[in-house]
């Protein structure tokens, strides 16, 4: 069965510094995707970045990068040069593609960026 | 941009009431989803729909039902609200089954007293 683990309930980072949010996953499927979503206080889930299981390069989107280590089944999110607007909940999620499975989400990490 | 609109941001209902949560998307997406979000548990799938009048149970369907009479609208129904259904409810949509990601609404925070 699919499972996502985020072991950091809360994180603090100083503005302009980089931060890594941890995510490990469990799946028996070979074809899957890993996602990170941001949820600010407004409540909307905002898609940040995607990594396919067959992608050899780590995904990057602006200040966001995904550190994908397939053998360790980890998909950590790295935010470079943190900004105050990065303060939010961050969710790691996975979809198995073989049977068109839906998302499974982790419990989330609350990031607070300090001025 | 695709917009997913949830009709209420906050709702307070009494135990035993029938509750309707409405969700509308404006980009002709085939798939729609209802999740509930609870602290420490992340998002859990309640129901989803791949087409009009079609519905599939997610991971936690007990106590809920859904209705999809039109492609753009997906309603979540609590037949008899209970206090353990106090939660944040998020609606999402995706273009098709092969779509990489979902678009989410802003959520409805439901309190059952």
mmCIF file of C-alpha atoms in Angstrom:
data_model
loop_
_atom_site.group_PDB
_atom_site.id
_atom_site.type_symbol
_atom_site.label_atom_id
_atom_site.label_comp_id
_atom_site.label_asym_id
_atom_site.label_seq_id
_atom_site.Cartn_x
_atom_site.Cartn_y
_atom_site.Cartn_z
ATOM 1 C CA UNK A 1 0.000 0.000 0.000
ATOM 2 C CA UNK A 2 1.095 3.526 -0.654
ATOM 3 C CA UNK A 3 2.282 5.590 2.267
ATOM 4 C CA UNK A 4 3.931 8.983 2.690
ATOM 5 C CA UNK A 5 5.907 9.949 5.766
ATOM 6 C CA UNK A 6 6.852 13.486 6.727
ATOM 7 C CA UNK A 7 8.694 13.372 10.015
ATOM 8 C CA UNK A 8 8.932 17.125 10.635
ATOM 9 C CA UNK A 9 5.653 18.524 11.988
ATOM 10 C CA UNK A 10 7.177 22.004 12.101
ATOM 11 C CA UNK A 11 10.274 23.747 10.815
ATOM 12 C CA UNK A 12 11.784 27.187 11.250
ATOM 13 C CA UNK A 13 14.134 28.872 8.816
ATOM 14 C CA UNK A 14 15.706 32.299 8.670
ATOM 15 C CA UNK A 15 14.747 34.481 5.740
ATOM 16 C CA UNK A 16 17.120 34.079 2.746
ATOM 17 C CA UNK A 17 18.428 30.731 3.968
ATOM 18 C CA UNK A 18 17.760 27.357 2.336
ATOM 19 C CA UNK A 19 15.579 24.704 3.975
ATOM 20 C CA UNK A 20 14.952 21.024 3.305
ATOM 21 C CA UNK A 21 11.602 19.391 4.030
ATOM 22 C CA UNK A 22 11.792 15.624 4.352
ATOM 23 C CA UNK A 23 9.548 13.100 2.646
ATOM 24 C CA UNK A 24 9.826 9.326 2.411
ATOM 25 C CA UNK A 25 7.409 7.090 0.609
ATOM 26 C CA UNK A 26 6.496 3.468 0.285
ATOM 27 C CA UNK A 27 5.247 1.804 -2.859
ATOM 28 C CA UNK A 28 5.587 -1.481 -4.695
ATOM 29 C CA UNK A 29 4.778 0.116 -8.029
ATOM 30 C CA UNK A 30 7.512 0.962 -10.549
ATOM 31 C CA UNK A 31 5.648 3.824 -12.164
ATOM 32 C CA UNK A 32 4.686 6.652 -9.842
ATOM 33 C CA UNK A 33 4.939 10.355 -9.369
ATOM 34 C CA UNK A 34 5.960 12.435 -6.379
ATOM 35 C CA UNK A 35 4.525 15.870 -5.732
ATOM 36 C CA UNK A 36 4.856 18.746 -3.344
ATOM 37 C CA UNK A 37 1.982 21.088 -2.547
ATOM 38 C CA UNK A 38 1.977 24.291 -0.524
ATOM 39 C CA UNK A 39 -1.010 25.324 1.559
ATOM 40 C CA UNK A 40 -0.915 28.930 2.818
ATOM 41 C CA UNK A 41 -3.352 30.195 5.423
ATOM 42 C CA UNK A 42 -5.865 30.919 2.654
ATOM 43 C CA UNK A 43 -6.423 27.155 2.438
ATOM 44 C CA UNK A 44 -5.812 26.541 -1.238
ATOM 45 C CA UNK A 45 -3.410 23.755 -2.179
ATOM 46 C CA UNK A 46 -0.801 25.101 -4.586
ATOM 47 C CA UNK A 47 1.148 22.667 -6.761
ATOM 48 C CA UNK A 48 4.902 23.277 -6.493
ATOM 49 C CA UNK A 49 6.877 20.517 -8.156
ATOM 50 C CA UNK A 50 6.642 17.039 -9.669
ATOM 51 C CA UNK A 51 9.106 14.154 -10.045
ATOM 52 C CA UNK A 52 8.376 11.033 -12.069
ATOM 53 C CA UNK A 53 9.847 7.753 -10.901
ATOM 54 C CA UNK A 54 11.690 7.302 -14.198
ATOM 55 C CA UNK A 55 13.087 10.832 -14.294
ATOM 56 C CA UNK A 56 16.835 10.699 -13.905
ATOM 57 C CA UNK A 57 17.302 14.365 -13.177
ATOM 58 C CA UNK A 58 16.021 15.990 -10.019
ATOM 59 C CA UNK A 59 13.099 18.304 -10.734
ATOM 60 C CA UNK A 60 13.544 22.044 -10.269
ATOM 61 C CA UNK A 61 11.034 24.879 -10.420
ATOM 62 C CA UNK A 62 12.496 28.274 -9.615
ATOM 63 C CA UNK A 63 13.509 28.268 -5.950
ATOM 64 C CA UNK A 64 12.122 24.766 -5.450
ATOM 65 C CA UNK A 65 14.026 21.581 -6.140
ATOM 66 C CA UNK A 66 13.200 17.998 -5.368
ATOM 67 C CA UNK A 67 16.017 15.823 -4.082
ATOM 68 C CA UNK A 68 14.936 12.427 -5.396
ATOM 69 C CA UNK A 69 16.748 9.376 -4.037
ATOM 70 C CA UNK A 70 14.933 6.400 -5.470
ATOM 71 C CA UNK A 71 16.854 3.686 -3.639
ATOM 72 C CA UNK A 72 16.108 5.365 -0.324
ATOM 73 C CA UNK A 73 12.540 6.157 -1.386
ATOM 74 C CA UNK A 74 12.932 9.761 -0.421
ATOM 75 C CA UNK A 75 11.739 12.917 -2.163
ATOM 76 C CA UNK A 76 12.858 15.898 -0.124
ATOM 77 C CA UNK A 77 11.854 19.422 -1.058
ATOM 78 C CA UNK A 78 14.573 22.059 -1.008
ATOM 79 C CA UNK A 79 13.573 25.708 -0.900
ATOM 80 C CA UNK A 80 16.433 28.061 -1.596
ATOM 81 C CA UNK A 81 16.563 31.680 -0.418
ATOM 82 C CA UNK A 82 13.486 31.442 1.821
ATOM 83 C CA UNK A 83 11.012 34.297 1.780
ATOM 84 C CA UNK A 84 8.427 35.334 4.345
ATOM 85 C CA UNK A 85 5.714 34.279 1.896
ATOM 86 C CA UNK A 86 7.011 30.720 2.057
ATOM 87 C CA UNK A 87 5.488 30.316 5.521
ATOM 88 C CA UNK A 88 2.823 27.653 4.992
ATOM 89 C CA UNK A 89 1.995 23.969 5.310
ATOM 90 C CA UNK A 90 3.816 21.748 2.837
ATOM 91 C CA UNK A 91 2.487 18.380 1.764
ATOM 92 C CA UNK A 92 4.337 15.602 0.025
ATOM 93 C CA UNK A 93 2.122 13.367 -2.108
ATOM 94 C CA UNK A 94 2.390 10.378 -4.400
ATOM 95 C CA UNK A 95 0.393 8.806 -7.203
ATOM 96 C CA UNK A 96 0.913 5.329 -8.606
ATOM 97 C CA UNK A 97 0.247 5.457 -12.345
ATOM 98 C CA UNK A 98 -0.086 1.821 -13.348
ATOM 99 C CA UNK A 99 -3.704 1.561 -12.272
ATOM 100 C CA UNK A 100 -4.476 5.253 -12.275
ATOM 101 C CA UNK A 101 -4.420 5.512 -8.533
ATOM 102 C CA UNK A 102 -5.315 8.718 -6.776
ATOM 103 C CA UNK A 103 -3.103 10.858 -4.603
ATOM 104 C CA UNK A 104 -1.876 9.795 -1.208
ATOM 105 C CA UNK A 105 -0.755 12.693 0.967
ATOM 106 C CA UNK A 106 1.619 12.896 3.878
ATOM 107 C CA UNK A 107 0.670 14.606 7.167
ATOM 108 C CA UNK A 108 2.418 17.833 6.213
ATOM 109 C CA UNK A 109 5.163 20.076 7.575
ATOM 110 C CA UNK A 110 4.474 23.586 8.807
ATOM 111 C CA UNK A 111 7.267 25.911 7.710
ATOM 112 C CA UNK A 112 7.756 29.232 9.418
ATOM 113 C CA UNK A 113 10.157 31.740 7.884
ATOM 114 C CA UNK A 114 11.644 34.150 10.394
ATOM 115 C CA UNK A 115 12.588 37.731 9.461
ATOM 116 C CA UNK B 1 -6.313 29.323 -15.083
ATOM 117 C CA UNK B 2 -8.662 26.637 -13.891
ATOM 118 C CA UNK B 3 -10.718 27.733 -10.984
ATOM 119 C CA UNK B 4 -12.260 25.427 -8.421
ATOM 120 C CA UNK B 5 -14.796 27.216 -6.265
ATOM 121 C CA UNK B 6 -16.200 25.943 -3.007
ATOM 122 C CA UNK B 7 -19.409 27.674 -2.064
ATOM 123 C CA UNK B 8 -18.655 28.270 1.613
ATOM 124 C CA UNK B 9 -15.430 29.116 3.387
ATOM 125 C CA UNK B 10 -16.841 28.436 6.862
ATOM 126 C CA UNK B 11 -19.901 26.469 7.934
ATOM 127 C CA UNK B 12 -21.348 25.696 11.335
ATOM 128 C CA UNK B 13 -24.011 22.989 11.497
ATOM 129 C CA UNK B 14 -25.813 21.106 14.227
ATOM 130 C CA UNK B 15 -25.486 17.396 14.887
ATOM 131 C CA UNK B 16 -27.989 15.459 12.816
ATOM 132 C CA UNK B 17 -28.407 18.106 10.138
ATOM 133 C CA UNK B 18 -28.093 17.250 6.461
ATOM 134 C CA UNK B 19 -25.180 19.222 5.049
ATOM 135 C CA UNK B 20 -24.343 20.010 1.439
ATOM 136 C CA UNK B 21 -20.873 21.142 0.395
ATOM 137 C CA UNK B 22 -20.762 22.441 -3.156
ATOM 138 C CA UNK B 23 -17.848 22.537 -5.559
ATOM 139 C CA UNK B 24 -17.772 24.006 -9.068
ATOM 140 C CA UNK B 25 -14.943 23.961 -11.609
ATOM 141 C CA UNK B 26 -14.898 26.080 -14.745
ATOM 142 C CA UNK B 27 -12.572 24.288 -17.173
ATOM 143 C CA UNK B 28 -14.434 21.193 -18.273
ATOM 144 C CA UNK B 29 -12.388 18.824 -16.139
ATOM 145 C CA UNK B 30 -13.514 15.224 -16.192
ATOM 146 C CA UNK B 31 -12.450 14.266 -12.694
ATOM 147 C CA UNK B 32 -13.491 15.730 -9.391
ATOM 148 C CA UNK B 33 -12.537 14.792 -5.856
ATOM 149 C CA UNK B 34 -13.481 15.454 -2.266
ATOM 150 C CA UNK B 35 -10.871 15.287 0.481
ATOM 151 C CA UNK B 36 -10.965 15.979 4.178
ATOM 152 C CA UNK B 37 -7.954 17.425 5.907
ATOM 153 C CA UNK B 38 -7.194 16.855 9.572
ATOM 154 C CA UNK B 39 -4.085 17.857 11.543
ATOM 155 C CA UNK B 40 -1.431 15.165 11.486
ATOM 156 C CA UNK B 41 -3.323 13.089 8.935
ATOM 157 C CA UNK B 42 -2.876 15.109 5.770
ATOM 158 C CA UNK B 43 -5.569 14.846 3.119
ATOM 159 C CA UNK B 44 -7.726 11.760 2.874
ATOM 160 C CA UNK B 45 -9.897 10.958 -0.125
ATOM 161 C CA UNK B 46 -13.620 10.664 0.559
ATOM 162 C CA UNK B 47 -15.147 10.229 -2.900
ATOM 163 C CA UNK B 48 -14.247 10.934 -6.483
ATOM 164 C CA UNK B 49 -15.966 11.038 -9.828
ATOM 165 C CA UNK B 50 -14.636 10.414 -13.330
ATOM 166 C CA UNK B 51 -17.771 11.468 -15.148
ATOM 167 C CA UNK B 52 -21.259 12.805 -14.701
ATOM 168 C CA UNK B 53 -23.418 10.539 -12.542
ATOM 169 C CA UNK B 54 -20.394 8.361 -11.761
ATOM 170 C CA UNK B 55 -18.863 8.110 -8.315
ATOM 171 C CA UNK B 56 -16.252 6.000 -6.621
ATOM 172 C CA UNK B 57 -15.513 5.551 -2.940
ATOM 173 C CA UNK B 58 -12.215 6.807 -1.657
ATOM 174 C CA UNK B 59 -10.474 5.832 1.537
ATOM 175 C CA UNK B 60 -12.997 7.204 4.041
ATOM 176 C CA UNK B 61 -16.494 7.281 2.484
ATOM 177 C CA UNK B 62 -18.453 6.329 5.610
ATOM 178 C CA UNK B 63 -20.974 8.952 6.598
ATOM 179 C CA UNK B 64 -20.749 10.754 3.257
ATOM 180 C CA UNK B 65 -22.366 10.614 -0.146
ATOM 181 C CA UNK B 66 -21.819 12.605 -3.332
ATOM 182 C CA UNK B 67 -23.733 13.834 -6.334
ATOM 183 C CA UNK B 68 -22.525 14.783 -9.778
ATOM 184 C CA UNK B 69 -25.468 15.744 -11.981
ATOM 185 C CA UNK B 70 -23.459 18.159 -14.126
ATOM 186 C CA UNK B 71 -19.855 17.936 -15.206
ATOM 187 C CA UNK B 72 -18.821 21.149 -13.496
ATOM 188 C CA UNK B 73 -20.434 20.512 -10.133
ATOM 189 C CA UNK B 74 -19.604 17.933 -7.468
ATOM 190 C CA UNK B 75 -21.493 17.966 -4.193
ATOM 191 C CA UNK B 76 -20.521 16.310 -0.941
ATOM 192 C CA UNK B 77 -23.418 15.363 1.320
ATOM 193 C CA UNK B 78 -23.349 14.598 5.003
ATOM 194 C CA UNK B 79 -26.652 12.807 5.530
ATOM 195 C CA UNK B 80 -26.640 13.296 9.303
ATOM 196 C CA UNK B 81 -23.742 15.423 10.461
ATOM 197 C CA UNK B 82 -21.774 14.287 13.472
ATOM 198 C CA UNK B 83 -19.136 16.042 15.538
ATOM 199 C CA UNK B 84 -16.404 13.751 14.194
ATOM 200 C CA UNK B 85 -17.052 15.228 10.769
ATOM 201 C CA UNK B 86 -15.758 18.587 11.927
ATOM 202 C CA UNK B 87 -12.908 19.152 9.513
ATOM 203 C CA UNK B 88 -11.544 21.069 6.536
ATOM 204 C CA UNK B 89 -13.002 19.800 3.266
ATOM 205 C CA UNK B 90 -11.140 20.325 0.016
ATOM 206 C CA UNK B 91 -12.482 19.834 -3.468
ATOM 207 C CA UNK B 92 -10.167 19.206 -6.421
ATOM 208 C CA UNK B 93 -10.426 18.570 -10.136
ATOM 209 C CA UNK B 94 -8.208 17.242 -12.898
ATOM 210 C CA UNK B 95 -8.504 17.279 -16.654
ATOM 211 C CA UNK B 96 -8.490 13.518 -17.091
ATOM 212 C CA UNK B 97 -7.286 10.311 -15.478
ATOM 213 C CA UNK B 98 -3.868 10.802 -17.059
ATOM 214 C CA UNK B 99 -3.470 14.352 -15.791
ATOM 215 C CA UNK B 100 -0.375 14.834 -13.696
ATOM 216 C CA UNK B 101 -1.799 17.082 -11.030
ATOM 217 C CA UNK B 102 -4.977 18.407 -9.518
ATOM 218 C CA UNK B 103 -6.372 21.897 -9.003
ATOM 219 C CA UNK B 104 -7.763 22.507 -5.539
ATOM 220 C CA UNK B 105 -10.350 24.829 -4.141
ATOM 221 C CA UNK B 106 -9.755 26.955 -1.056
ATOM 222 C CA UNK B 107 -11.564 24.593 1.250
ATOM 223 C CA UNK B 108 -14.604 24.667 3.493
ATOM 224 C CA UNK B 109 -14.027 24.552 7.223
ATOM 225 C CA UNK B 110 -17.007 22.712 8.672
ATOM 226 C CA UNK B 111 -17.787 22.719 12.368
ATOM 227 C CA UNK B 112 -20.498 20.394 13.656
ATOM 228 C CA UNK B 113 -21.776 21.318 17.103
#
